[in-house]
Tab-separated table of C-alpha atoms and ligand atoms in Angstrom:
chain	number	residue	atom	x	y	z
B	213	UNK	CA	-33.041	89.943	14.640
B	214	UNK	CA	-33.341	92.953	16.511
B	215	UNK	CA	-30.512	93.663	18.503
B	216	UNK	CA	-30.506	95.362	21.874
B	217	UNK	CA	-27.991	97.961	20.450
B	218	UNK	CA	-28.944	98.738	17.307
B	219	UNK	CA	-28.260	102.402	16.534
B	220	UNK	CA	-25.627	103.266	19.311
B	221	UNK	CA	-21.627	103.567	19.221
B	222	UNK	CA	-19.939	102.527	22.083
B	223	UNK	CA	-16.259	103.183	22.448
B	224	UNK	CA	-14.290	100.727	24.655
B	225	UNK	CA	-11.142	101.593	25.797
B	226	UNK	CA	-8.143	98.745	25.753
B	227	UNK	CA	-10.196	96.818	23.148
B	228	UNK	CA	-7.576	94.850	21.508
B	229	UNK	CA	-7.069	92.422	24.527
B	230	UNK	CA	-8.624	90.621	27.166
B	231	UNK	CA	-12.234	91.904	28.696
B	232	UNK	CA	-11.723	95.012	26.691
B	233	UNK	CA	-11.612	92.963	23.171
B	234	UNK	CA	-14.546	90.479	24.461
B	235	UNK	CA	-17.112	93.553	25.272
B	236	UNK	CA	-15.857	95.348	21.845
B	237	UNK	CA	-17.104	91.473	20.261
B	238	UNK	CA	-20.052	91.277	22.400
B	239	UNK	CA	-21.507	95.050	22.208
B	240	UNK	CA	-21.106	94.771	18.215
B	241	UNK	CA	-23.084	91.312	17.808
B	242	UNK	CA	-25.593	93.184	19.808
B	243	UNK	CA	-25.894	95.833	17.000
B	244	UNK	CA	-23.448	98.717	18.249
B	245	UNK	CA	-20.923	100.654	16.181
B	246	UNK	CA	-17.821	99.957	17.894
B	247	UNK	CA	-14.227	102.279	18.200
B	248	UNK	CA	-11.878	100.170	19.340
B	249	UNK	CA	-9.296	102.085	21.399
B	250	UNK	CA	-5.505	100.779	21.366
B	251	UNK	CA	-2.603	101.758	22.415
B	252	UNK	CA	-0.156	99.423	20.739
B	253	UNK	CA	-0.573	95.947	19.622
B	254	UNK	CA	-2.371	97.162	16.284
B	255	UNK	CA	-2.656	93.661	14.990
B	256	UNK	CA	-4.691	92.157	18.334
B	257	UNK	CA	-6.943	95.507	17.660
B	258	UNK	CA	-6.964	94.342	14.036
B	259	UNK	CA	-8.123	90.851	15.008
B	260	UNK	CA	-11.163	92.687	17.229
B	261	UNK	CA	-11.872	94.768	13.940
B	262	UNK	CA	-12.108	91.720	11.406
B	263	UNK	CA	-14.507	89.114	13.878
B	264	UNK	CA	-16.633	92.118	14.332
B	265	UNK	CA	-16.807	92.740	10.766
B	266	UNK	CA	-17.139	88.718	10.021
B	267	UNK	CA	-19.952	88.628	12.525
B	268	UNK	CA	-21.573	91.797	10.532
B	269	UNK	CA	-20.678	94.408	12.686
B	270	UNK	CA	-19.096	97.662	12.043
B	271	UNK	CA	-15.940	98.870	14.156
B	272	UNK	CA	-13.416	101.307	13.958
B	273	UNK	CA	-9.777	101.286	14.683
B	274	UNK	CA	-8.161	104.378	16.670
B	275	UNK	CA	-4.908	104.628	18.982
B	276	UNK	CA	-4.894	106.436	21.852
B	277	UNK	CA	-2.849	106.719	24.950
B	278	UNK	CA	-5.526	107.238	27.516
B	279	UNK	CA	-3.060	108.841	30.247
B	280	UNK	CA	-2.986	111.587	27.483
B	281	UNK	CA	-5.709	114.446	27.783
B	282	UNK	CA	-5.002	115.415	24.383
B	283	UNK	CA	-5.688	112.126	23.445
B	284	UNK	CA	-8.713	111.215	25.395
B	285	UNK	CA	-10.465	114.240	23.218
B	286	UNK	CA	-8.937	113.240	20.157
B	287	UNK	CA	-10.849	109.463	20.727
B	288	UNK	CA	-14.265	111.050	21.521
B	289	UNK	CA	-13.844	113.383	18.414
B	290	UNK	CA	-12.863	110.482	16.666
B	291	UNK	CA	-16.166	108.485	17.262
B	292	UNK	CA	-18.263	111.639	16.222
B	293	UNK	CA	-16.296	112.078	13.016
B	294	UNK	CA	-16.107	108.839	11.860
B	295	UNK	CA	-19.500	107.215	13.690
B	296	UNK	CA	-21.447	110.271	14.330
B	297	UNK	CA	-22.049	109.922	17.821
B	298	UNK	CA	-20.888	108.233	20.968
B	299	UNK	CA	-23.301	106.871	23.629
B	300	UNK	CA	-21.675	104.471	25.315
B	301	UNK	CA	-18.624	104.399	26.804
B	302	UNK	CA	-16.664	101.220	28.456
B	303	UNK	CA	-13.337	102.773	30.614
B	304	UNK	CA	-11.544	99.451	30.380
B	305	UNK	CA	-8.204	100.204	29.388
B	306	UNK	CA	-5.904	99.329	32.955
B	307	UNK	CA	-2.441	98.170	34.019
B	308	UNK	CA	-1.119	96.638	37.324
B	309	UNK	CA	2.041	96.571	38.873
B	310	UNK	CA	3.355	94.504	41.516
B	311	UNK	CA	5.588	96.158	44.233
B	312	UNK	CA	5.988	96.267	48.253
B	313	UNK	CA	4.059	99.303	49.272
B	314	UNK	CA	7.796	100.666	50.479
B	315	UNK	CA	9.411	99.692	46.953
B	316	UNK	CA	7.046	101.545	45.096
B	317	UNK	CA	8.337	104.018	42.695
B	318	UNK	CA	7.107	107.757	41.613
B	319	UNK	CA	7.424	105.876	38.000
B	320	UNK	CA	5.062	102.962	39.177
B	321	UNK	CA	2.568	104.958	40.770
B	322	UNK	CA	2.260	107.365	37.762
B	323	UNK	CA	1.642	104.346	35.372
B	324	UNK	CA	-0.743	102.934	37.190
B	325	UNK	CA	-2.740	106.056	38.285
B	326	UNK	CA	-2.766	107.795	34.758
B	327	UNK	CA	-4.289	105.008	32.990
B	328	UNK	CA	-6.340	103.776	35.450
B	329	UNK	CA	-7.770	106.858	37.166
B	330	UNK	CA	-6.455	109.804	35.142
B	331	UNK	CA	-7.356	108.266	31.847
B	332	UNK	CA	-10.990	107.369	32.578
B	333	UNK	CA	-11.510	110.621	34.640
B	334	UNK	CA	-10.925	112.969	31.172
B	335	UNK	CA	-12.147	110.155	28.696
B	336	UNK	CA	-15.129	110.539	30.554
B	337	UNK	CA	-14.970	114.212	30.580
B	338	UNK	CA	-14.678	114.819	26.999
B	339	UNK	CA	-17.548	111.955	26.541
B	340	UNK	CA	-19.687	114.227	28.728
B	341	UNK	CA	-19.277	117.243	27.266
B	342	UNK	CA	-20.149	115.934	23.631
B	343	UNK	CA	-23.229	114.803	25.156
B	344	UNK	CA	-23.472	118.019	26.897
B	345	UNK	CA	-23.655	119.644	23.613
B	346	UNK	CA	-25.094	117.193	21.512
B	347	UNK	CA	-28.063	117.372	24.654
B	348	UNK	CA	-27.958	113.226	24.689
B	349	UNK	CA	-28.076	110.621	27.247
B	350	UNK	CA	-25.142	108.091	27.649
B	351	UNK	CA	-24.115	104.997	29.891
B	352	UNK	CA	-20.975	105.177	30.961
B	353	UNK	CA	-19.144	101.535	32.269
B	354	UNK	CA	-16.065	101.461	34.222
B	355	UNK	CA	-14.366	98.168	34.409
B	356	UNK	CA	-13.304	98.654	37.711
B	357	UNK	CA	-11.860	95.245	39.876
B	358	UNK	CA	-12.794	93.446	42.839
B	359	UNK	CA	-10.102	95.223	44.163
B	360	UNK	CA	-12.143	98.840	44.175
B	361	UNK	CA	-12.938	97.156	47.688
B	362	UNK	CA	-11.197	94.481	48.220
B	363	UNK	CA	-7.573	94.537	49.717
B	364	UNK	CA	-4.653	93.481	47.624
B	365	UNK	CA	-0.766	93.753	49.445
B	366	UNK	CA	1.554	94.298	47.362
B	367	UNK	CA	-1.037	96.150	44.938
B	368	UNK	CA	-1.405	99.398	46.443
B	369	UNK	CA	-0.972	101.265	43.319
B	370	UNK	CA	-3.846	99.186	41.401
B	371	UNK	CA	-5.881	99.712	44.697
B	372	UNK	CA	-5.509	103.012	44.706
B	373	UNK	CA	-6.337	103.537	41.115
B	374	UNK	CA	-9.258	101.290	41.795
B	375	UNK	CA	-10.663	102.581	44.962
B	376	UNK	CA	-11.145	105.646	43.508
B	377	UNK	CA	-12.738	104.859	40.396
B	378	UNK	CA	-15.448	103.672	42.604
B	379	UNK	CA	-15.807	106.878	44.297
B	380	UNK	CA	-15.389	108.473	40.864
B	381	UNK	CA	-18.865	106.237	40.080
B	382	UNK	CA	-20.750	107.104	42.792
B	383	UNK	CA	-20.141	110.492	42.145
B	384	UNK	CA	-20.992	110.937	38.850
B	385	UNK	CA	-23.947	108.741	39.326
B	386	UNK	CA	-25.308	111.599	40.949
B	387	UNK	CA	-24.003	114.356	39.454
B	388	UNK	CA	-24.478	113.265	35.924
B	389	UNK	CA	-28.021	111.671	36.267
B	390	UNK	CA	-29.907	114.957	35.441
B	391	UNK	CA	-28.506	114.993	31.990
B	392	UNK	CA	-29.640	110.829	31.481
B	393	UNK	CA	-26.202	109.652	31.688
B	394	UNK	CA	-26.132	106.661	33.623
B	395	UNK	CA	-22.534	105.089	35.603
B	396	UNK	CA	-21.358	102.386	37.125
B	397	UNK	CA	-18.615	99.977	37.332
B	398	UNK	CA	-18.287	96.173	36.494
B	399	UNK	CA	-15.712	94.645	39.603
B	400	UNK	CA	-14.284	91.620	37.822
B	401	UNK	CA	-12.561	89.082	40.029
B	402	UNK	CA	-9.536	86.803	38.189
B	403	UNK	CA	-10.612	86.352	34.531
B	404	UNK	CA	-8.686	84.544	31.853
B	405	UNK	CA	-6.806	87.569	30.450
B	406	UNK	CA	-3.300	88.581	29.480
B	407	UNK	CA	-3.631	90.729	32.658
B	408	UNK	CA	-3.160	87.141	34.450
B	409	UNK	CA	-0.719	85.679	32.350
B	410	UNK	CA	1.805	85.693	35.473
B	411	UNK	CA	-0.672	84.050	38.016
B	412	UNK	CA	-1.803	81.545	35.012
B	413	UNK	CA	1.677	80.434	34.907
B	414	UNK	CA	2.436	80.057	39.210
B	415	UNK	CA	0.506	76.651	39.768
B	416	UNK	CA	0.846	77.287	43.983
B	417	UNK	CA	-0.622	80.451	43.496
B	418	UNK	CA	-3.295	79.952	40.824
B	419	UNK	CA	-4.420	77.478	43.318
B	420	UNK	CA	-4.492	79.548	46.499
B	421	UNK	CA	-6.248	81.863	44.517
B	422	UNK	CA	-8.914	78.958	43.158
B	423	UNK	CA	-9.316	77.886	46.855
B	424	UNK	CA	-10.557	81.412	47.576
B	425	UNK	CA	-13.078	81.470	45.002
B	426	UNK	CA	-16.549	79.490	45.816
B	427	UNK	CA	-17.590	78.851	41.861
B	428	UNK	CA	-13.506	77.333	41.767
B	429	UNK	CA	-12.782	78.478	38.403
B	430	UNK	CA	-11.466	82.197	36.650
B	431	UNK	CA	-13.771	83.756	34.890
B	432	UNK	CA	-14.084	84.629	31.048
B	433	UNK	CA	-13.827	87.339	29.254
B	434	UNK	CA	-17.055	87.266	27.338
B	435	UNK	CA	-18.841	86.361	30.957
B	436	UNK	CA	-18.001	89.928	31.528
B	437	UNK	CA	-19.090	91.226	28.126
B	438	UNK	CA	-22.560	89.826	28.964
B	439	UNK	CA	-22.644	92.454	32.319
B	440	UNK	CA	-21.400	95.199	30.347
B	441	UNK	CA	-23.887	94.651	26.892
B	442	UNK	CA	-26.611	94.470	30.115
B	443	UNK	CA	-25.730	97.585	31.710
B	444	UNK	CA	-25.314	99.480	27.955
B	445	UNK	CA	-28.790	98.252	26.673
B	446	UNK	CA	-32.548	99.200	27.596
B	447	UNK	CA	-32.628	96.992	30.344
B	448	UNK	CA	-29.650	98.143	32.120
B	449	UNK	CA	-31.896	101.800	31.996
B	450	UNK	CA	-32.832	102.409	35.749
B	451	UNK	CA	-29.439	101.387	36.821
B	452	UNK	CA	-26.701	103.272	37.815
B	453	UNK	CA	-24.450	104.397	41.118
B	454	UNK	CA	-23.368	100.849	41.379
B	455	UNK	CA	-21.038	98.019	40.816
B	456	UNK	CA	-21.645	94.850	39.679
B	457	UNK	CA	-19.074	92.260	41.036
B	458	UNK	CA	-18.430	89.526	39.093
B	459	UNK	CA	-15.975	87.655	40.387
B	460	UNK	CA	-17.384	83.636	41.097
B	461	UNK	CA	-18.083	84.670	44.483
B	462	UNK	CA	-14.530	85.527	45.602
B	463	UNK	CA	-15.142	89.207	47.313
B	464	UNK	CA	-17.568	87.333	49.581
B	465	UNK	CA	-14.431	84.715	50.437
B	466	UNK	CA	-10.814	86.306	50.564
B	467	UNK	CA	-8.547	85.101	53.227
B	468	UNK	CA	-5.366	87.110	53.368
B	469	UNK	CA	-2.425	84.243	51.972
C	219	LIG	C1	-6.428	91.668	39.008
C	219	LIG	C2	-5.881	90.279	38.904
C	219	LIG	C3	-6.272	89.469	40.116
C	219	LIG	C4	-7.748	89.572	40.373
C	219	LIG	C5	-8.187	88.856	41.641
C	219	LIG	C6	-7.899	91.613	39.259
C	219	LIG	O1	-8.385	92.920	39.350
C	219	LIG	O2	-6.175	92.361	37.786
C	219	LIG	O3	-4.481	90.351	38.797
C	219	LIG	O4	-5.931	88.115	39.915
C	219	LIG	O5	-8.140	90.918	40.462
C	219	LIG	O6	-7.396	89.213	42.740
């Protein structure tokens, strides 16, 4: 069977874990090339490469520290080299850090900004300008949070970096739709990830958190994956400047704790 895909390379950052690892599985079984960023971990971004290739699809292992100009290029030359192209990126790679807003360190705030914002500001540079040259379109998908809108205390380095990677999408929405490249972001609310592992474990606040949301239940990974392979295929084609929340319903229901 056809698959909605077939014929692109899509490069998702943070693939060995989590959402990142799901949409990697997901954008594969619908025909893509994948490159399967990592940082460390190696054998979780092993794991991605060998039920991709078990499922038929063809994927690509390469380590990069996102926060890293140098090594944002070396990715996107990496795809061309050893794929040929790259038309689809997924910014998914992100950290969070819990602090008071008046304990926050310089050493917190550059963590979370430089691979949050910083990284998928020149990933997506030096993503553009390959298309630039190559004169191709692209979709470009920013897993962004609820949290690009939503208030978090106690976050305010996350909401920062999240906040303006929402701006960041509007923005090149418009600036980069000319050249056929579409943007947007996917605002997942609490999914089942290693992200979570902390709140998974806190029964009171799992459940404060469950209370807020109206479907009652985190979401999963590969419930994401579906939004992204959307948004990266034919029929995702007219869309772009926007974010797609998915999140059971909880942006439309916080209550500060
Ligand atoms: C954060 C999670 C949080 C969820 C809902 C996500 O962006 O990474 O830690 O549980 O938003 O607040």
């Amino acid at each position: 069977m056809a698959g909605r895909l077939d014929g692109k390379v899509a490069l998702i950052t943070g693939a060995n874990s989590g959402i990142g690892q799901a949409i990697a599985e997901r954008l594969a079984r619908e025909g893509a090339d994948c490159v399967i960023d990592y940082i460390d971990h190696v054998e979780e971004a092993d794991e991605t490469r060998s039920k991709i290739k078990s499922a038929g699809g063809n994927a690509v292992l390469v380590q990069a520290d996102v926060s890293v100009v140098a090594d944002c290029t070396n990715l996107i030359e990496q795809a061309w080299t050893q794929l040929g192209s790259c038309d689809i990126l997924v910014n998914n790679a992100g950290i969070e850090r819990t602090a008071s807003f008046v304990d926050v360190t310089e050493a917190d705030y550059d963590a979370v900004l430089d691979v949050n914002l910083k990284g998928a500001f020149f990933l997506t540079q030096a993503f553009v300008r390959k298309l630039v040259a190559a004169k191709k379109p692209g979709r470009i998908i920013n897993i962004s949070s609820v949290h690009e809108d939503m208030v978090f205390p106690h976050f305010a380095t996350y909401c920062a970096s999240k906040g303006a990677m929402r701006m960041l999408m509007r923005d090149l929405a418009v600036e980069l739709g000319p050249l056929g490249i579409t943007v947007n972001n996917i605002a997942p609310g609490a999914i089942n990830t290693p992200i979570n592992t902390s709140l998974l474990a806190n029964k009171p606040k799992l459940n404060a958190l469950l209370a807020n949301i109206p479907l009652g239940r985190l979401g999963e990974p590969d419930e994401v994956a579906g939004v992204a392979a959307f948004l990266a295929s034919n029929d995702g084609a007219y869309v772009t400047g926007s974010t797609y929340f998915i999140d059971g319903g909880l942006i439309r229901n916080y209550h500060e704790q």
